GROMACS .gro file of C-alpha atoms in nm:
model
  201
    1MET     CA    1  13.587  11.934  10.016
    2MET     CA    2  13.326  12.263  10.013
    3ALA     CA    3  13.081  12.084   9.836
    4ALA     CA    4  13.090  11.760  10.079
    5SER     CA    5  13.080  12.005  10.392
    6VAL     CA    6  12.798  12.179  10.246
    7SER     CA    7  12.592  11.864  10.151
    8LEU     CA    8  12.682  11.704  10.515
    9VAL     CA    9  12.527  12.001  10.646
   10LYS     CA   10  12.209  11.975  10.476
   11LEU     CA   11  12.229  11.640  10.586
   12PHE     CA   12  12.221  11.736  10.963
   13SER     CA   13  11.964  12.013  10.886
   14GLN     CA   14  11.722  11.770  10.763
   15SER     CA   15  11.805  11.528  11.040
   16LEU     CA   16  11.714  11.796  11.287
   17TRP     CA   17  11.401  11.906  11.089
   18MET     CA   18  11.295  11.540  11.055
   19MET     CA   19  11.293  11.543  11.439
   20TRP     CA   20  11.074  11.855  11.450
   21GLU     CA   21  10.803  11.707  11.198
   22ASN     CA   22  10.792  11.427  11.471
   23LEU     CA   23  10.704  11.669  11.741
   24PHE     CA   24  10.489  11.799  11.527
   25ALA     CA   25  10.336  11.486  11.443
   26VAL     CA   26  10.272  11.464  11.806
   27ILE     CA   27  10.125  11.821  11.848
   28THR     CA   28   9.847  11.756  11.543
   29LYS     CA   29   9.728  11.480  11.726
   30PHE     CA   30   9.615  11.704  11.984
   31ARG     CA   31   9.435  11.944  11.768
   32SER     CA   32   9.266  11.750  11.535
   33GLN     CA   33   8.974  11.472  11.552
   34SER     CA   34   9.200  11.231  11.347
   35VAL     CA   35   9.535  11.191  11.148
   36TRP     CA   36   9.482  10.972  10.802
   37ARG     CA   37   9.748  10.868  10.567
   38TYR     CA   38   9.724  10.824  10.237
   39GLY     CA   39  10.005  10.769  10.026
   40ILE     CA   40  10.267  11.077  10.055
   41CYS     CA   41   9.996  11.282  10.224
   42LYS     CA   42   9.846  11.309  10.592
   43LEU     CA   43   9.476  11.401  10.638
   44VAL     CA   44   9.389  11.591  10.921
   45VAL     CA   45   9.041  11.598  10.997
   46LEU     CA   46   8.944  11.923  11.235
   47LYS     CA   47   8.702  12.203  11.228
   48TYR     CA   48   8.793  12.522  11.013
   49HIS     CA   49   8.846  12.856  11.196
   50GLY     CA   50   8.958  13.087  10.940
   51GLU     CA   51   8.732  13.356  10.745
   52SER     CA   52   8.429  13.193  10.521
   53VAL     CA   53   8.577  13.094  10.183
   54VAL     CA   54   8.346  13.046   9.865
   55CYS     CA   55   8.478  12.792   9.632
   56GLN     CA   56   8.503  12.782   9.260
   57ASP     CA   57   8.173  12.521   9.227
   58GLY     CA   58   8.019  12.798   9.486
   59HIS     CA   59   8.046  12.562   9.770
   60ARG     CA   60   8.069  12.768  10.107
   61ILE     CA   61   8.344  12.641  10.420
   62LEU     CA   62   8.236  12.867  10.710
   63PRO     CA   63   8.398  12.871  11.029
   64GLY     CA   64   8.311  12.546  11.260
   65ASP     CA   65   8.296  12.297  10.885
   66TRP     CA   66   8.515  12.012  10.887
   67VAL     CA   67   8.778  12.004  10.644
   68GLY     CA   68   9.036  11.728  10.554
   69GLU     CA   69   9.403  11.943  10.607
   70LEU     CA   70   9.607  11.816  10.385
   71HIS     CA   71  10.031  11.826  10.454
   72LEU     CA   72  10.291  11.631  10.233
   73ASP     CA   73  10.494  11.365  10.427
   74ASN     CA   74  10.806  11.531  10.436
   75ARG     CA   75  11.000  11.219  10.535
   76GLN     CA   76  10.877  11.072  10.178
   77VAL     CA   77  10.976  11.401   9.987
   78VAL     CA   78  11.370  11.372  10.130
   79GLN     CA   79  11.431  11.055  10.055
   80LEU     CA   80  11.289  11.054   9.699
   81THR     CA   81  11.493  11.385   9.635
   82ARG     CA   82  11.814  11.206   9.800
   83THR     CA   83  11.763  10.909   9.536
   84LEU     CA   84  11.629  11.062   9.269
   85GLY     CA   85  11.757  11.440   9.256
   86ALA     CA   86  11.540  11.719   9.302
   87ASP     CA   87  11.367  11.739   8.922
   88ARG     CA   88  11.241  11.369   8.893
   89ALA     CA   89  11.132  11.379   9.241
   90GLY     CA   90  10.917  11.698   9.178
   91ILE     CA   91  10.760  11.499   8.925
   92ARG     CA   92  10.707  11.152   9.160
   93THR     CA   93  10.577  11.365   9.403
   94ALA     CA   94  10.289  11.556   9.197
   95ARG     CA   95  10.222  11.146   9.060
   96MET     CA   96  10.228  11.021   9.410
   97LEU     CA   97   9.989  11.359   9.500
   98ARG     CA   98   9.754  11.251   9.246
   99GLU     CA   99   9.698  10.889   9.361
  100ALA     CA  100   9.657  11.050   9.718
  101MET     CA  101   9.373  11.213   9.594
  102LYS     CA  102   9.203  10.953   9.424
  103GLU     CA  103   9.234  10.755   9.755
  104ILE     CA  104   9.086  11.050   9.960
  105SER     CA  105   8.818  11.072   9.701
  106ARG     CA  106   8.678  10.724   9.762
  107GLU     CA  107   8.749  10.720  10.132
  108LEU     CA  108   8.494  11.032  10.182
  109ASP     CA  109   8.254  10.818  10.051
  110SER     CA  110   8.331  10.452  10.196
  111ASN     CA  111   8.474  10.600  10.540
  112PRO     CA  112   8.203  10.728  10.763
  113GLU     CA  113   8.479  10.916  11.025
  114LEU     CA  114   8.549  11.096  10.713
  115SER     CA  115   8.217  11.123  10.571
  116LYS     CA  116   8.156  11.490  10.744
  117VAL     CA  117   8.464  11.660  10.590
  118GLN     CA  118   8.369  11.930  10.367
  119ALA     CA  119   8.682  12.008  10.237
  120LEU     CA  120   9.058  11.969  10.159
  121THR     CA  121   9.274  12.281  10.275
  122GLY     CA  122   9.607  12.353  10.266
  123ILE     CA  123   9.896  12.604  10.303
  124THR     CA  124  10.186  12.632  10.041
  125LEU     CA  125  10.428  12.837   9.866
  126LEU     CA  126  10.471  12.618   9.573
  127HIS     CA  127  10.098  12.661   9.472
  128ARG     CA  128  10.164  12.674   9.083
  129GLY     CA  129  10.292  12.358   9.054
  130ILE     CA  130  10.041  12.154   9.322
  131ILE     CA  131   9.716  12.338   9.218
  132HIS     CA  132   9.801  12.225   8.849
  133GLY     CA  133   9.589  11.930   8.733
  134ILE     CA  134   9.432  11.880   9.089
  135GLY     CA  135   9.165  12.144   9.087
  136PHE     CA  136   9.263  12.353   9.402
  137ASP     CA  137   9.112  12.714   9.403
  138GLN     CA  138   9.396  12.900   9.576
  139HIS     CA  139   9.271  13.204   9.771
  140PRO     CA  140   9.539  13.454   9.950
  141ILE     CA  141   9.551  13.447  10.323
  142LYS     CA  142   9.426  13.774  10.475
  143SER     CA  143   9.551  13.819  10.807
  144LYS     CA  144   9.897  13.987  10.832
  145TRP     CA  145  10.054  13.771  11.108
  146GLN     CA  146   9.929  13.427  10.953
  147ARG     CA  147  10.079  13.550  10.611
  148ARG     CA  148  10.393  13.658  10.739
  149TRP     CA  149  10.434  13.371  10.980
  150TYR     CA  150  10.316  13.087  10.682
  151GLY     CA  151  10.615  13.262  10.486
  152ILE     CA  152  10.882  13.251  10.716
  153TYR     CA  153  10.812  12.868  10.829
  154LEU     CA  154  10.754  12.750  10.448
  155ARG     CA  155  11.055  12.901  10.322
  156PHE     CA  156  11.280  12.766  10.615
  157LEU     CA  157  11.106  12.467  10.523
  158LEU     CA  158  11.210  12.509  10.148
  159ARG     CA  159  11.558  12.553  10.230
  160MET     CA  160  11.602  12.245  10.422
  161LEU     CA  161  11.427  12.011  10.233
  162HIS     CA  162  11.506  12.137   9.882
  163PRO     CA  163  11.866  12.079   9.738
  164GLU     CA  164  11.866  12.422   9.577
  165GLY     CA  165  11.625  12.552   9.825
  166ARG     CA  166  11.864  12.853   9.943
  167GLN     CA  167  11.944  12.964   9.576
  168ARG     CA  168  11.532  12.902   9.488
  169VAL     CA  169  11.418  13.123   9.809
  170GLU     CA  170  11.697  13.385   9.722
  171ASP     CA  171  11.563  13.387   9.327
  172SER     CA  172  11.217  13.379   9.420
  173THR     CA  173  11.114  13.603   9.724
  174GLU     CA  174  10.832  13.755   9.577
  175LYS     CA  175  10.674  13.478   9.380
  176LEU     CA  176  10.687  13.248   9.720
  177SER     CA  177  10.431  13.391   9.901
  178PRO     CA  178  10.204  13.181  10.087
  179MET     CA  179   9.882  13.077   9.955
  180MET     CA  180   9.577  12.868  10.099
  181LEU     CA  181   9.422  12.636   9.864
  182VAL     CA  182   9.110  12.483   9.896
  183LEU     CA  183   8.881  12.189   9.701
  184SER     CA  184   8.534  12.135   9.782
  185LYS     CA  185   8.451  11.767   9.861
  186GLN     CA  186   8.220  11.749   9.548
  187SER     CA  187   8.467  11.912   9.334
  188LEU     CA  188   8.730  11.639   9.431
  189LYS     CA  189   8.442  11.370   9.421
  190ALA     CA  190   8.380  11.522   9.042
  191ARG     CA  191   8.750  11.504   8.927
  192PHE     CA  192   8.872  11.206   9.068
  193ALA     CA  193   8.558  10.977   9.029
  194PRO     CA  194   8.660  10.624   8.907
  195ARG     CA  195   8.633  10.602   8.539
  196ARG     CA  196   8.376  10.313   8.401
  197LYS     CA  197   8.664  10.057   8.364
  198GLU     CA  198   8.779  10.114   8.738
  199ALA     CA  199   8.485  10.159   8.854
  200VAL     CA  200   8.396   9.778   8.724
  201SER     CA  201   8.730   9.615   8.744
   0.00000   0.00000   0.00000
């Protein structure tokens, strides 16, 4: 009975969170030039307003440069978790993320509205899992208030969406520090350029 009650509370909390996601999507449209969907990812095109960042390939992202801010579609993540379980959902999400990155890489060349994007960016707690095999550079968030805000927001998000989120937050508080992920357009294209067979087909 207790487990069932906890599960119902989790489902109710997730439903409330999805309502907030819908509101956030509306707000995002006003603060960005455009929003694009690629599989499990949303790409928000806007001007970068943080401090200058130097990528591993030497490309510098400056304030005012156009970037694509990546967001996972949490509605899809929740659905995968409910149907597959946390571990299998994590594996599936990683695969879907790679496919989305391939599609974005192609779009940056073929879509005139995205040709000005200089890099992909994102903020996450789970940077260790996400950057594996993708190629993101990771940078600490220098602003104390931004680091604190992102930490609170993303820990709450993890508690809401992950079946064991509360336990993970309590057990790994020190490791769950928000990081900024950056991947330059050049590095993205180099990593996800189609192979010869894919290009021919």
